[in-house]
Amino acid sequence: MRMFEIIKDQIKDIKKIVFVTGAGISQESGIPTFRGKDGLWRNYDVMKLATIDAFYDNPKLVWEWYNERRKNIFTAQPNLGHKAIAELEKYANVVILTQNIDGLHQKAGSSEVLELHGSIIKIKCSVCDFKDEMVTEFSEIPPLCKCGNILRPDVVWFGESLPQDVWQKAVIFANECDLMIIAGTSLVVSPANTLPIYAKQNNAILIEVNPEDTEMSSEMDLVIRNTSANSLPEFVTMFKEN
Ligand code: NAD
């Protein structure tokens, strides 16, 4: 039996699909997730580096870590999971609410991507309103803004709030979808982990794609215990056939 067979008869009624994605969807593009064995960097706990406190304590260290991540991300390519989601736009209304900061959904061709946690490709000043895109190299670490303060990656760190306009849109999309596919996220980071609850309130079908159990697996209508690159192409094929 095919992985998504159980929802085959419901496909004709599915108009709006929301994907909630996390680090796991980019794992097969060679970008490590935070949790698990890959989550260590030079013996630092990455969960402690991705915080505003770490940045103020030691901006140079945090920038060194981000620069390594940036190098990896600039050369990474979308995998079959990202590509399948992009292709699905031909057959349904698709929105991606991603916790990822790597830009790989956009690189795969998806047009409606909300970056809940910002983007590693962009930078901003830690004090003034200056923002910039696609800066690949810096002459000094930490890089400085023209105003004299330290520049930082334009990402949302643990302990910081999400941009309210982005979050409000995400909640509306979650509230209005017919199907939510939650792929490659451990669903432990708040508030992104509340998005399935909004979808459930609209009686949306919930599907989780993750090789491992998450806190919300028991709430799902269907759980695919496989990787996103292995399973999402099959999901798109089912749409094509209907
Ligand atoms: P996480 O590291 O907490 O969890 C990753 C999840 O992905 C796990 O549940 C794991 O079982 C699953 N997974 C691993 N390989 C997979 C695969 N091939 N296919 C499907 N699932 C797979 O990540 P999170 O839930 O996104 O939350 C942590 C935070 O990490 C987020 O805020 C995010 O911004 C940040 N982050 C982003 C990136 C990125 O942009 N690529 C990378 C690392 C961390």
Coordinates of C-alpha atoms and ligand atoms in Angstrom, one line a residue:
M1 CA 0.0 0.0 0.0
R2 CA 1.2 3.5 -0.8
M3 CA 2.1 5.8 2.1
F4 CA -0.7 8.4 1.6
E5 CA -3.3 5.9 0.2
I6 CA -5.6 6.4 3.3
I7 CA -6.5 9.9 2.3
K8 CA -6.8 9.2 -1.5
D9 CA -10.6 9.6 -1.5
Q10 CA -10.5 12.9 0.2
I11 CA -8.1 14.5 -2.3
K12 CA -10.8 16.0 -4.5
D13 CA -12.1 18.1 -1.6
I14 CA -8.6 19.4 -0.7
K15 CA -8.2 22.9 -2.0
K16 CA -5.9 24.7 0.5
I17 CA -2.7 22.9 1.7
V18 CA -0.4 24.3 4.4
F19 CA 3.0 22.9 5.0
V20 CA 4.6 23.5 8.4
T21 CA 8.3 22.7 7.9
G22 CA 11.4 22.6 10.1
A23 CA 15.1 21.7 10.0
G24 CA 14.4 18.0 9.1
I25 CA 13.1 18.9 5.6
S26 CA 16.6 20.3 4.8
Q27 CA 18.5 17.5 6.4
E28 CA 18.7 15.6 3.1
S29 CA 20.2 18.8 1.5
G30 CA 23.1 18.4 4.0
I31 CA 22.0 21.0 6.5
P32 CA 22.2 19.6 10.0
T33 CA 19.1 19.8 12.3
F34 CA 19.4 21.3 15.8
R35 CA 18.4 18.4 17.9
G36 CA 20.2 15.1 17.7
K37 CA 23.8 14.1 17.2
D38 CA 24.4 16.9 14.6
G39 CA 23.4 19.6 17.1
L40 CA 26.9 20.1 18.5
W41 CA 29.4 22.6 17.1
R42 CA 33.0 22.7 18.4
N43 CA 31.6 21.3 21.7
Y44 CA 29.1 24.2 22.1
D45 CA 25.4 23.4 22.5
V46 CA 23.8 25.0 19.4
M47 CA 20.6 25.5 21.3
K48 CA 22.6 27.9 23.5
L49 CA 24.2 29.7 20.6
A50 CA 21.0 30.6 18.8
T51 CA 19.9 33.0 21.6
I52 CA 20.0 36.8 22.0
D53 CA 22.0 36.3 25.3
A54 CA 24.7 34.3 23.5
F55 CA 25.0 37.1 20.9
Y56 CA 25.4 39.8 23.5
D57 CA 27.8 37.7 25.6
N58 CA 30.0 36.7 22.7
P59 CA 29.0 38.1 19.3
K60 CA 32.2 36.9 17.6
L61 CA 31.6 33.3 18.6
V62 CA 28.0 33.5 17.4
W63 CA 29.0 35.1 14.1
E64 CA 31.7 32.4 13.6
W65 CA 29.0 29.8 14.0
Y66 CA 26.6 31.6 11.7
N67 CA 29.3 32.1 9.1
E68 CA 29.9 28.3 8.9
R69 CA 26.1 27.7 8.6
R70 CA 25.9 30.5 6.0
K71 CA 28.6 28.9 3.9
N72 CA 26.9 25.5 4.0
I73 CA 23.5 27.0 3.2
F74 CA 24.7 29.2 0.3
T75 CA 25.9 26.0 -1.5
A76 CA 23.1 23.7 -0.4
Q77 CA 20.5 22.6 -3.0
P78 CA 16.8 21.8 -2.5
N79 CA 16.1 18.1 -2.2
L80 CA 13.2 16.0 -3.5
G81 CA 11.1 17.0 -0.6
H82 CA 11.4 20.8 -1.3
K83 CA 10.9 20.1 -5.0
A84 CA 7.8 18.1 -4.5
I85 CA 6.2 20.9 -2.4
A86 CA 7.0 23.4 -5.2
E87 CA 5.5 21.1 -7.8
L88 CA 2.3 20.7 -5.8
E89 CA 1.5 24.3 -6.6
K90 CA 0.4 23.1 -10.1
Y91 CA -2.5 21.1 -8.5
A92 CA -3.5 23.0 -5.3
N93 CA -3.3 26.2 -3.4
V94 CA -0.1 25.7 -1.3
V95 CA 1.4 27.8 1.5
I96 CA 4.6 27.0 3.4
L97 CA 5.0 28.2 7.0
T98 CA 8.6 27.4 7.6
Q99 CA 10.8 27.6 10.7
N100 CA 13.8 27.2 8.5
I101 CA 16.1 30.1 7.7
D102 CA 17.8 28.5 4.7
G103 CA 15.7 29.8 1.8
L104 CA 15.6 26.3 0.2
H105 CA 11.8 26.3 -0.4
Q106 CA 12.2 29.5 -2.4
K107 CA 15.2 28.0 -4.2
A108 CA 13.0 25.0 -5.1
G109 CA 10.5 27.3 -6.7
S110 CA 7.8 27.6 -4.1
S111 CA 6.1 31.0 -4.3
E112 CA 4.2 31.4 -1.1
V113 CA 6.7 30.9 1.8
L114 CA 6.4 32.6 5.2
E115 CA 9.7 32.5 7.1
L116 CA 8.6 32.5 10.7
H117 CA 12.1 32.6 12.0
G118 CA 13.6 35.0 9.4
S119 CA 16.5 34.3 7.0
I120 CA 20.1 33.5 7.5
I121 CA 20.8 35.1 4.1
K122 CA 19.8 38.5 5.4
I123 CA 21.4 40.7 8.0
K124 CA 20.2 43.6 10.1
C125 CA 21.6 46.1 12.6
S126 CA 21.1 45.1 16.3
V127 CA 20.2 48.7 17.1
C128 CA 19.1 50.9 14.1
D129 CA 16.7 50.0 11.2
F130 CA 19.4 49.0 8.7
K131 CA 18.7 45.7 6.8
D132 CA 20.5 44.1 3.9
E133 CA 20.2 41.0 1.8
M134 CA 22.7 38.4 0.5
V135 CA 25.8 39.7 2.1
T136 CA 28.2 36.8 1.7
E137 CA 31.5 38.0 3.1
F138 CA 32.4 40.4 5.9
S139 CA 35.8 42.1 6.3
E140 CA 35.6 41.9 10.1
I141 CA 33.8 39.6 12.6
P142 CA 31.5 40.7 14.2
P143 CA 30.5 43.0 11.3
L144 CA 29.6 46.5 12.1
C145 CA 26.8 48.7 10.8
K146 CA 27.4 52.2 9.5
C147 CA 25.8 53.5 12.8
G148 CA 28.7 51.8 14.7
N149 CA 26.6 49.0 16.3
I150 CA 27.0 45.3 15.6
L151 CA 25.2 43.7 12.7
R152 CA 23.4 40.4 13.3
P153 CA 21.8 37.7 11.2
D154 CA 18.1 38.6 10.4
V155 CA 16.8 35.5 12.3
V156 CA 14.5 35.0 15.2
W157 CA 16.5 33.7 18.1
F158 CA 15.2 31.6 21.0
G159 CA 13.7 34.1 23.5
E160 CA 12.7 36.6 20.8
S161 CA 9.3 37.2 19.4
L162 CA 8.3 36.4 15.8
P163 CA 7.5 39.3 13.5
Q164 CA 3.9 39.9 14.4
D165 CA 2.7 40.5 10.8
V166 CA 4.2 37.2 9.6
W167 CA 2.8 35.3 12.6
Q168 CA -0.7 36.8 12.1
K169 CA -0.7 35.7 8.5
A170 CA 0.5 32.2 9.4
V171 CA -2.3 31.8 11.9
I172 CA -4.9 32.8 9.2
F173 CA -3.5 30.3 6.7
A174 CA -3.5 27.6 9.4
N175 CA -7.0 28.4 10.3
E176 CA -8.3 28.2 6.7
C177 CA -6.5 25.1 5.4
D178 CA -8.1 21.8 4.5
L179 CA -4.9 19.9 4.9
M180 CA -1.8 20.6 7.0
I181 CA 1.4 18.6 6.4
I182 CA 3.9 18.9 9.2
A183 CA 7.3 17.9 7.8
G184 CA 10.7 17.8 9.5
T185 CA 9.9 19.5 12.7
S186 CA 10.1 18.3 16.3
L187 CA 7.2 20.7 17.1
V188 CA 8.9 21.8 20.3
V189 CA 9.6 25.4 19.4
S190 CA 6.8 27.8 20.3
P191 CA 4.7 29.4 18.8
A192 CA 5.2 27.5 15.5
N193 CA 4.1 24.3 17.3
T194 CA 0.6 25.7 17.9
L195 CA -0.1 25.9 14.1
P196 CA -1.5 22.4 13.9
I197 CA -4.0 23.3 16.7
Y198 CA -5.4 26.1 14.5
A199 CA -5.7 23.8 11.6
K200 CA -7.5 21.2 13.7
Q201 CA -10.0 23.8 14.7
N202 CA -11.0 24.1 11.0
N203 CA -11.3 20.3 10.8
A204 CA -8.3 20.1 8.5
I205 CA -6.6 16.8 7.9
L206 CA -3.3 16.6 9.8
I207 CA -0.4 14.6 8.4
E208 CA 3.1 14.3 10.0
V209 CA 6.1 13.4 7.9
N210 CA 9.0 12.6 10.3
P211 CA 11.1 9.5 10.7
E212 CA 10.7 10.0 14.5
D213 CA 7.9 10.5 17.0
T214 CA 7.0 14.0 18.0
E215 CA 5.0 15.4 20.9
M216 CA 2.0 15.8 18.6
S217 CA 2.2 12.5 16.7
S218 CA -0.9 11.2 18.5
E219 CA -2.9 14.2 17.3
M220 CA -2.3 13.4 13.6
D221 CA -4.7 11.8 11.2
L222 CA -1.8 10.2 9.4
V223 CA 1.8 9.7 10.4
I224 CA 4.4 8.9 7.7
R225 CA 7.5 7.5 9.4
N226 CA 9.8 8.3 6.6
T227 CA 12.0 11.2 5.4
S228 CA 10.5 14.1 3.5
A229 CA 12.5 13.4 0.3
N230 CA 11.4 9.8 0.3
S231 CA 7.7 10.5 0.9
L232 CA 6.6 13.9 -0.5
P233 CA 7.1 13.0 -4.2
E234 CA 4.6 10.2 -3.7
F235 CA 2.1 12.6 -2.3
V236 CA 2.4 14.8 -5.3
T237 CA 2.0 11.9 -7.7
M238 CA -1.3 11.1 -6.0
F239 CA -2.5 14.7 -6.7
K240 CA -1.4 14.4 -10.3
E241 CA -3.5 11.2 -10.7
N242 CA -6.7 12.8 -9.4
Ligands
NAD1 P1 14.6 20.2 15.2 O1 16.1 20.1 14.9 O2 14.1 20.5 16.5 O3 13.9 18.9 14.7 C1 14.1 18.3 13.4 C2 13.1 17.3 13.2 O4 13.2 16.8 11.9 C3 13.2 16.0 14.1 O5 11.9 15.7 14.6 C4 13.7 14.9 13.2 O6 13.2 13.7 13.6 C5 13.1 15.4 11.9 N1 13.9 14.9 10.7 C6 15.2 14.6 10.6 N2 15.6 14.3 9.4 C7 14.4 14.3 8.7 C8 14.1 14.1 7.3 N3 15.0 13.7 6.4 N4 12.8 14.2 6.9 C9 11.8 14.6 7.7 N5 12.1 14.8 9.1 C10 13.3 14.7 9.5 O7 14.1 21.4 14.2 P2 12.8 22.4 14.2 O8 11.6 21.6 14.7 O9 12.8 23.1 12.9 O10 13.2 23.5 15.3 C11 14.4 24.0 15.6 C12 14.8 25.4 15.2 O11 15.9 25.1 14.4 C13 13.9 26.2 14.3 O12 13.7 27.4 14.9 C14 14.7 26.4 13.0 O13 14.7 27.8 12.7 C15 16.1 26.1 13.4 N6 16.9 25.4 12.3 C16 16.8 25.6 11.0 C17 17.6 25.0 10.1 C18 17.4 25.3 8.6 O14 17.1 26.4 8.3 N7 17.7 24.4 7.8 C19 18.6 24.1 10.5 C20 18.7 23.8 11.9 C21 17.9 24.5 12.8

